[in-house]
mmCIF file with all atom_site columns, C-alpha atoms in Angstrom:
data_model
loop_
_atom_site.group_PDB
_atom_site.id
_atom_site.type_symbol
_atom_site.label_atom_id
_atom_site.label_alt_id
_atom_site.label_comp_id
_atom_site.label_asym_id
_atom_site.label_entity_id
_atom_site.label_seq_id
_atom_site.pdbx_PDB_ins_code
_atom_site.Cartn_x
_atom_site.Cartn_y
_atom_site.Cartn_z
_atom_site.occupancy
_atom_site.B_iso_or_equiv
_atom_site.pdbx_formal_charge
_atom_site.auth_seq_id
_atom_site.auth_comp_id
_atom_site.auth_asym_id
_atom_site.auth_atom_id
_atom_site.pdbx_PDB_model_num
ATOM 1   C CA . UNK A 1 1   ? -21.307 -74.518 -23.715 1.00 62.00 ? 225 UNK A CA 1
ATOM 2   C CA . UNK A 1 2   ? -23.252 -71.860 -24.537 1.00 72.00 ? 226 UNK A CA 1
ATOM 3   C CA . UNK A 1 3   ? -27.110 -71.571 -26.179 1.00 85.00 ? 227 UNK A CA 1
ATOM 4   C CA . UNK A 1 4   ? -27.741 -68.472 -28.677 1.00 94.00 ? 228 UNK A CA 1
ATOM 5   C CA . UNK A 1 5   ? -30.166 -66.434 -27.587 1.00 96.00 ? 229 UNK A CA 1
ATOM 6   C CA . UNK A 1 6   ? -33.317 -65.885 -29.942 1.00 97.00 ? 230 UNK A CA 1
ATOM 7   C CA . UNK A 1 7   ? -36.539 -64.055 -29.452 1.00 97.00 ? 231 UNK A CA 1
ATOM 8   C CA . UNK A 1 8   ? -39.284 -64.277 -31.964 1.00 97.00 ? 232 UNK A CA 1
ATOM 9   C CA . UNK A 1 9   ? -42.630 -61.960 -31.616 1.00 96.00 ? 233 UNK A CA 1
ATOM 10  C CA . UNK A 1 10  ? -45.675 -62.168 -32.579 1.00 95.00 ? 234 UNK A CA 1
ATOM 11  C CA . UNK A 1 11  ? -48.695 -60.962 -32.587 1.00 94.00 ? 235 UNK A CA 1
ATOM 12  C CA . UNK A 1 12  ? -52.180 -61.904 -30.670 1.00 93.00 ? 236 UNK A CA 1
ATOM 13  C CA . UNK A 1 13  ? -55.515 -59.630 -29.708 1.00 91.00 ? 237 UNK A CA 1
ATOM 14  C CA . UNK A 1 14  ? -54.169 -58.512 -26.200 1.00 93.00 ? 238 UNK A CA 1
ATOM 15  C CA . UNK A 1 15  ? -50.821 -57.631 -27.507 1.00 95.00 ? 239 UNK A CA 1
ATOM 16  C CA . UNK A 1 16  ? -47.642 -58.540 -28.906 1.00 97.00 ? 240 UNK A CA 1
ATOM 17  C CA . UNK A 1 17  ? -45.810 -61.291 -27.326 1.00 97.00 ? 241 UNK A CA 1
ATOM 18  C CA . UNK A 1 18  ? -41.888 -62.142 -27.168 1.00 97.00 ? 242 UNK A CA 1
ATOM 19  C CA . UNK A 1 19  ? -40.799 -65.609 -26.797 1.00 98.00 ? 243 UNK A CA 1
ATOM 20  C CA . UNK A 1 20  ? -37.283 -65.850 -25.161 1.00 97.00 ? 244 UNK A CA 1
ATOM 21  C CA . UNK A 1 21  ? -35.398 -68.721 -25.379 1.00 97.00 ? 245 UNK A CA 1
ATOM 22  C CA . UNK A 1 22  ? -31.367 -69.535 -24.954 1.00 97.00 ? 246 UNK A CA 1
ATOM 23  C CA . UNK A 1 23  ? -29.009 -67.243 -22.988 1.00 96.00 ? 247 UNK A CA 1
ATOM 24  C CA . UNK A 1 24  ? -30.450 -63.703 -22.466 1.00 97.00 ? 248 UNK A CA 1
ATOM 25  C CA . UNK A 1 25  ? -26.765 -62.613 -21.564 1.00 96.00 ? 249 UNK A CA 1
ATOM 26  C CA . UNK A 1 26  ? -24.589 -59.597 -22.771 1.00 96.00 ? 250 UNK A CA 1
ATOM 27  C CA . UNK A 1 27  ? -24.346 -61.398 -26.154 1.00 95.00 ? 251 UNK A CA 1
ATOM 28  C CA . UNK A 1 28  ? -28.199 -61.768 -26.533 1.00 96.00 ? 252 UNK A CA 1
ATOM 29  C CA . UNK A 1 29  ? -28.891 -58.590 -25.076 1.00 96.00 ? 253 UNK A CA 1
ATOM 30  C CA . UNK A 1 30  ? -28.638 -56.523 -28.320 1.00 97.00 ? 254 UNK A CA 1
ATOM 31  C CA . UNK A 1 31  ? -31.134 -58.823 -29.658 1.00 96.00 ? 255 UNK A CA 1
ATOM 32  C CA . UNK A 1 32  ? -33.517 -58.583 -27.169 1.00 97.00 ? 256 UNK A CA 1
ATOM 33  C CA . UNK A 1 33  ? -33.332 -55.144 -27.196 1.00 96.00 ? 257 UNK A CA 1
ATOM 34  C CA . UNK A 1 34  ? -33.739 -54.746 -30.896 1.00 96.00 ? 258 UNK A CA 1
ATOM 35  C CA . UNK A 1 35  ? -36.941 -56.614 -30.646 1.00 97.00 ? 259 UNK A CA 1
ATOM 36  C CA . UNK A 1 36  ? -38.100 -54.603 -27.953 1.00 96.00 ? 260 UNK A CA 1
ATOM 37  C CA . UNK A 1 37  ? -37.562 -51.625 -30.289 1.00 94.00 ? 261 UNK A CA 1
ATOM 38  C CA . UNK A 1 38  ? -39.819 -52.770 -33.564 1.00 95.00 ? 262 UNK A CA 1
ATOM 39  C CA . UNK A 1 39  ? -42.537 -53.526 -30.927 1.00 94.00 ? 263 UNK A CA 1
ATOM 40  C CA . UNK A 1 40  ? -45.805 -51.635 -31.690 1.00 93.00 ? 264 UNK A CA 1
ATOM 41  C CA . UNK A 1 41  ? -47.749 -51.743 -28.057 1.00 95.00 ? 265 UNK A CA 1
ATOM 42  C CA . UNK A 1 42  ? -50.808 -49.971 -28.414 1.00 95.00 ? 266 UNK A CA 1
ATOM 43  C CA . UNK A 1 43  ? -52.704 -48.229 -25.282 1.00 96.00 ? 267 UNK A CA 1
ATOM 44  C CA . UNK A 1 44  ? -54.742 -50.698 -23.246 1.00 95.00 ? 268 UNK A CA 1
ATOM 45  C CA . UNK A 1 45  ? -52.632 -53.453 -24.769 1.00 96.00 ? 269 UNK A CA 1
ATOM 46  C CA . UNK A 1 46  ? -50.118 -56.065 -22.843 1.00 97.00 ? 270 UNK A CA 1
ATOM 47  C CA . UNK A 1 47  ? -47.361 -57.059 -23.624 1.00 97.00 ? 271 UNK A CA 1
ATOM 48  C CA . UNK A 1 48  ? -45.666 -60.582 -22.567 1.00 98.00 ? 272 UNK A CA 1
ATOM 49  C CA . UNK A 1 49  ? -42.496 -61.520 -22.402 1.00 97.00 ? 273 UNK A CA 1
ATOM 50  C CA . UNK A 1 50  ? -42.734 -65.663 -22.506 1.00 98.00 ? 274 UNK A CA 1
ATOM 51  C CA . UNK A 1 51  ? -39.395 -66.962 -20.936 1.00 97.00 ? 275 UNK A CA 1
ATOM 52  C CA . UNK A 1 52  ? -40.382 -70.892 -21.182 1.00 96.00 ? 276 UNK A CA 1
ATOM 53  C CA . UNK A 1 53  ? -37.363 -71.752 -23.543 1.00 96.00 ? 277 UNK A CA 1
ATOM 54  C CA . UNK A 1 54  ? -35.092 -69.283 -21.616 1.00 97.00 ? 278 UNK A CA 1
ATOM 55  C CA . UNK A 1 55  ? -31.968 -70.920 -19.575 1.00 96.00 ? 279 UNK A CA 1
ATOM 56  C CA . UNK A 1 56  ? -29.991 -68.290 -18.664 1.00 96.00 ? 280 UNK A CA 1
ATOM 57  C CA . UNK A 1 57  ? -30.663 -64.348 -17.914 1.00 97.00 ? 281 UNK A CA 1
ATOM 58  C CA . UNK A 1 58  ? -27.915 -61.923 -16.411 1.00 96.00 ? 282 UNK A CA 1
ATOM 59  C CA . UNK A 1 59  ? -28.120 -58.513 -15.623 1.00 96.00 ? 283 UNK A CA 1
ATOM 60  C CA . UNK A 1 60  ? -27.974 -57.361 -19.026 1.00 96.00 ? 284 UNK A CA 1
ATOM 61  C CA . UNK A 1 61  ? -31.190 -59.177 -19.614 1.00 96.00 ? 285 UNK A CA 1
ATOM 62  C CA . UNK A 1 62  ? -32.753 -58.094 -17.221 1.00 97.00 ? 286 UNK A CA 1
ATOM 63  C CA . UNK A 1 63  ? -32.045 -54.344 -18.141 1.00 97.00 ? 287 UNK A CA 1
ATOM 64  C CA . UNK A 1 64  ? -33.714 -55.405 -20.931 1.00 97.00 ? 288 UNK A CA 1
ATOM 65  C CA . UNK A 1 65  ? -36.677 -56.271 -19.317 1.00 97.00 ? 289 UNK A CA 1
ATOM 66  C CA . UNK A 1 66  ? -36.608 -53.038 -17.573 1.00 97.00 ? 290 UNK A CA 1
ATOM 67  C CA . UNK A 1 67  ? -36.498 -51.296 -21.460 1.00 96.00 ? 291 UNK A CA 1
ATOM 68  C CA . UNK A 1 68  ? -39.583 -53.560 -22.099 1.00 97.00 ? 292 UNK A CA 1
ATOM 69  C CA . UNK A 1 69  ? -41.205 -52.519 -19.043 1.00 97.00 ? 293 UNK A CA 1
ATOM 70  C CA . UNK A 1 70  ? -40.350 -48.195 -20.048 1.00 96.00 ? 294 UNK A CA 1
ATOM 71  C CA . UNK A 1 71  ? -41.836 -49.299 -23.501 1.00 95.00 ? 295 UNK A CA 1
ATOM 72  C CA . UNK A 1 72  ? -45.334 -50.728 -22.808 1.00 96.00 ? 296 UNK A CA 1
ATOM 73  C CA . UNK A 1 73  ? -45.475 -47.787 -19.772 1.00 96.00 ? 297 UNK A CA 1
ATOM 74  C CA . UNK A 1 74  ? -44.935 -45.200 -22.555 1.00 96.00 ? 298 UNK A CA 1
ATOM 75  C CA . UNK A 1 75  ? -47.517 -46.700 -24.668 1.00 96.00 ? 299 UNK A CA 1
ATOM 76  C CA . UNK A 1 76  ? -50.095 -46.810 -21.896 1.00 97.00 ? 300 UNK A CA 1
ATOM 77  C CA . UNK A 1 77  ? -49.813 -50.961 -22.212 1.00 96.00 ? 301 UNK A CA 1
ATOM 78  C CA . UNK A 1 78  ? -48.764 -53.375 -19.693 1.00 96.00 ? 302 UNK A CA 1
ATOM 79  C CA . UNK A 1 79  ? -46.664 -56.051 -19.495 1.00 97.00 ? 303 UNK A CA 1
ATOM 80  C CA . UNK A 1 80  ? -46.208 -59.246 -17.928 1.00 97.00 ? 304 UNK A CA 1
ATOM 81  C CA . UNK A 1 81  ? -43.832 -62.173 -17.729 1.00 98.00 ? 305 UNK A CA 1
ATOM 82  C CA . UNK A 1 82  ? -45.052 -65.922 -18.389 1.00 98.00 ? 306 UNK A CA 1
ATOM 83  C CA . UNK A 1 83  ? -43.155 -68.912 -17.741 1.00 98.00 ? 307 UNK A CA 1
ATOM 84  C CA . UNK A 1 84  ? -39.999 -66.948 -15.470 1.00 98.00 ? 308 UNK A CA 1
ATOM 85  C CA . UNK A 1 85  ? -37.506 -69.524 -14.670 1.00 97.00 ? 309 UNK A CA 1
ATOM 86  C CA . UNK A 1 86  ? -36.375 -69.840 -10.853 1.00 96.00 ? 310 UNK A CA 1
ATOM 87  C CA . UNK A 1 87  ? -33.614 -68.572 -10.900 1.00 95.00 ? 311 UNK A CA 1
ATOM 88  C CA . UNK A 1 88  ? -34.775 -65.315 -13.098 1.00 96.00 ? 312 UNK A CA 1
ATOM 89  C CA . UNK A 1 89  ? -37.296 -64.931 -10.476 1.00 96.00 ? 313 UNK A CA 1
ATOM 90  C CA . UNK A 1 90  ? -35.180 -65.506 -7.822  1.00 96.00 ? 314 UNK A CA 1
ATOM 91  C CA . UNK A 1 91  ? -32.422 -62.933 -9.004  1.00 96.00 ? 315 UNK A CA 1
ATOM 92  C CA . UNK A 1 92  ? -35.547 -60.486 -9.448  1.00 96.00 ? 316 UNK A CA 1
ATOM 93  C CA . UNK A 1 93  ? -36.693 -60.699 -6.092  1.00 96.00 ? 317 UNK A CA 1
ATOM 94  C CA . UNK A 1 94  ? -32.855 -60.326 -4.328  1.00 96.00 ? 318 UNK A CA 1
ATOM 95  C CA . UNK A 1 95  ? -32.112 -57.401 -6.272  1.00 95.00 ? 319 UNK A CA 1
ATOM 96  C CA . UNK A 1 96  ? -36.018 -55.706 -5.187  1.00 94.00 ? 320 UNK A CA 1
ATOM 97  C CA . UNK A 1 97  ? -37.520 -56.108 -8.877  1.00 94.00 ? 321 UNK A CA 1
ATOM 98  C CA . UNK A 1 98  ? -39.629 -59.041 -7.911  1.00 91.00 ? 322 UNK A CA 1
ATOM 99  C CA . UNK A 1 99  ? -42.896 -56.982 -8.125  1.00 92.00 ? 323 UNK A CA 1
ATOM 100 C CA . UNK A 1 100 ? -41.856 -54.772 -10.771 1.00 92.00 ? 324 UNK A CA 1
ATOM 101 C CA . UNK A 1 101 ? -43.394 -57.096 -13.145 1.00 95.00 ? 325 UNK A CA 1
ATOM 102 C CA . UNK A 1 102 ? -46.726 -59.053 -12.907 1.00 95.00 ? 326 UNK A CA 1
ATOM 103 C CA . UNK A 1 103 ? -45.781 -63.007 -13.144 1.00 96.00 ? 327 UNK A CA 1
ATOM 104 C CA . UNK A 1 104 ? -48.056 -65.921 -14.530 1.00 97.00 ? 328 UNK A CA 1
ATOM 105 C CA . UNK A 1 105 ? -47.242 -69.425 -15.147 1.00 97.00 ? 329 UNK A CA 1
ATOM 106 C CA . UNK A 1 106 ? -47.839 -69.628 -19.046 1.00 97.00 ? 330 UNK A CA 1
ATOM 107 C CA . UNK A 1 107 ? -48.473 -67.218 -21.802 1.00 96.00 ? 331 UNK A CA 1
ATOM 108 C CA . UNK A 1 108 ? -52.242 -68.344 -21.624 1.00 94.00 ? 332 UNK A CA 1
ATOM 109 C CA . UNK A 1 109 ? -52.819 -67.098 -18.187 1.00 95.00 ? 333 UNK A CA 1
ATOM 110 C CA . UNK A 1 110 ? -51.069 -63.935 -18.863 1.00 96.00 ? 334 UNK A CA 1
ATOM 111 C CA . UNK A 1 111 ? -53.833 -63.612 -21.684 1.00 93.00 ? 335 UNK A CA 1
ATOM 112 C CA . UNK A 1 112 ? -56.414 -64.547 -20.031 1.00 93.00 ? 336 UNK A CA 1
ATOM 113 C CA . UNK A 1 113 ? -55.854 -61.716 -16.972 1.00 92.00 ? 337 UNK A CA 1
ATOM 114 C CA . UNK A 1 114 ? -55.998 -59.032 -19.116 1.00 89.00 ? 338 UNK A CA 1
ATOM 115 C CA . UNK A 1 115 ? -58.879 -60.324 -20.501 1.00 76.00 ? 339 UNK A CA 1
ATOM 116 C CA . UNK A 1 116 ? -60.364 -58.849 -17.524 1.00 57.00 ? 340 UNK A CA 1
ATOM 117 C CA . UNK A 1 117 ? -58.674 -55.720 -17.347 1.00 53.00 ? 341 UNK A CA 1
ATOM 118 C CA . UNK A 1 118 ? -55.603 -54.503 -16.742 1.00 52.00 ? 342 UNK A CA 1
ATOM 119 C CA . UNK A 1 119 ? -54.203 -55.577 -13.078 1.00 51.00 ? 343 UNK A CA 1
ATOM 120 C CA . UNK A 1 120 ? -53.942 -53.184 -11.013 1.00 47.00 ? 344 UNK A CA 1
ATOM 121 C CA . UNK A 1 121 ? -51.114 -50.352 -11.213 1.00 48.00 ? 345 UNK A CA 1
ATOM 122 C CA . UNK A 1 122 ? -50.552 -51.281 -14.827 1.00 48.00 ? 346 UNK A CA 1
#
């Protein structure tokens, strides 16, 4: 059995963030992506991309974490992910995207990093 994917955005003073949860497979991609797409990611901002509900994430999810990651570069933003499950993280780091992305362990301490600044190389 399957769980529909859904993302839901929203807005906070470092950024927008998207909250992922259910399959991020080829049937949630186009969602994902279409999110992705309304974002407005203003220079110096961050974007994260909070995966706690997420259970599932092939590799048409991650390409659209890749389009998320060409989005907040164009914008002069960054982005980070909060809350990656193990095996999302693990699938990142086999196929060499592990530090593509900057990782925290909730939304909160994704927030509270760029609070200081952007990390380095973002």
């Amino acid at each position: 059995m399957t769980t529909a994917f859904t993302v839901t955005t929203r807005v906070t003073p470092t950024g927008p963030v998207l909250e992922y949860s259910g399959e991020l497979d080829v049937a949630g991609a186009p969602a994902a992506l279409a999110a992705i797409e309304k974002l407005t990611v203003l220079p110096g901002q961050q974007l994260v991309m909070d995966m706690t509900g997420l259970l599932f994430c092939d590799s048409s999810g991650i390409s659209t974490l890749i389009a998320a990651r060409n989005v907040t570069l164009a914008a002069d933003a960054g982005i980070a992910l909060a809350a990656v499950p193990h095996q999302l993280s693990r699938s990142l780091d086999l196929i060499g995207l592990a530090d593509f992305f900057t990782t925290y362990p909730t939304t909160a301490d994704a927030h509270a990093a760029w609070g200081t600044g952007p990390p380095a190389g973002a």
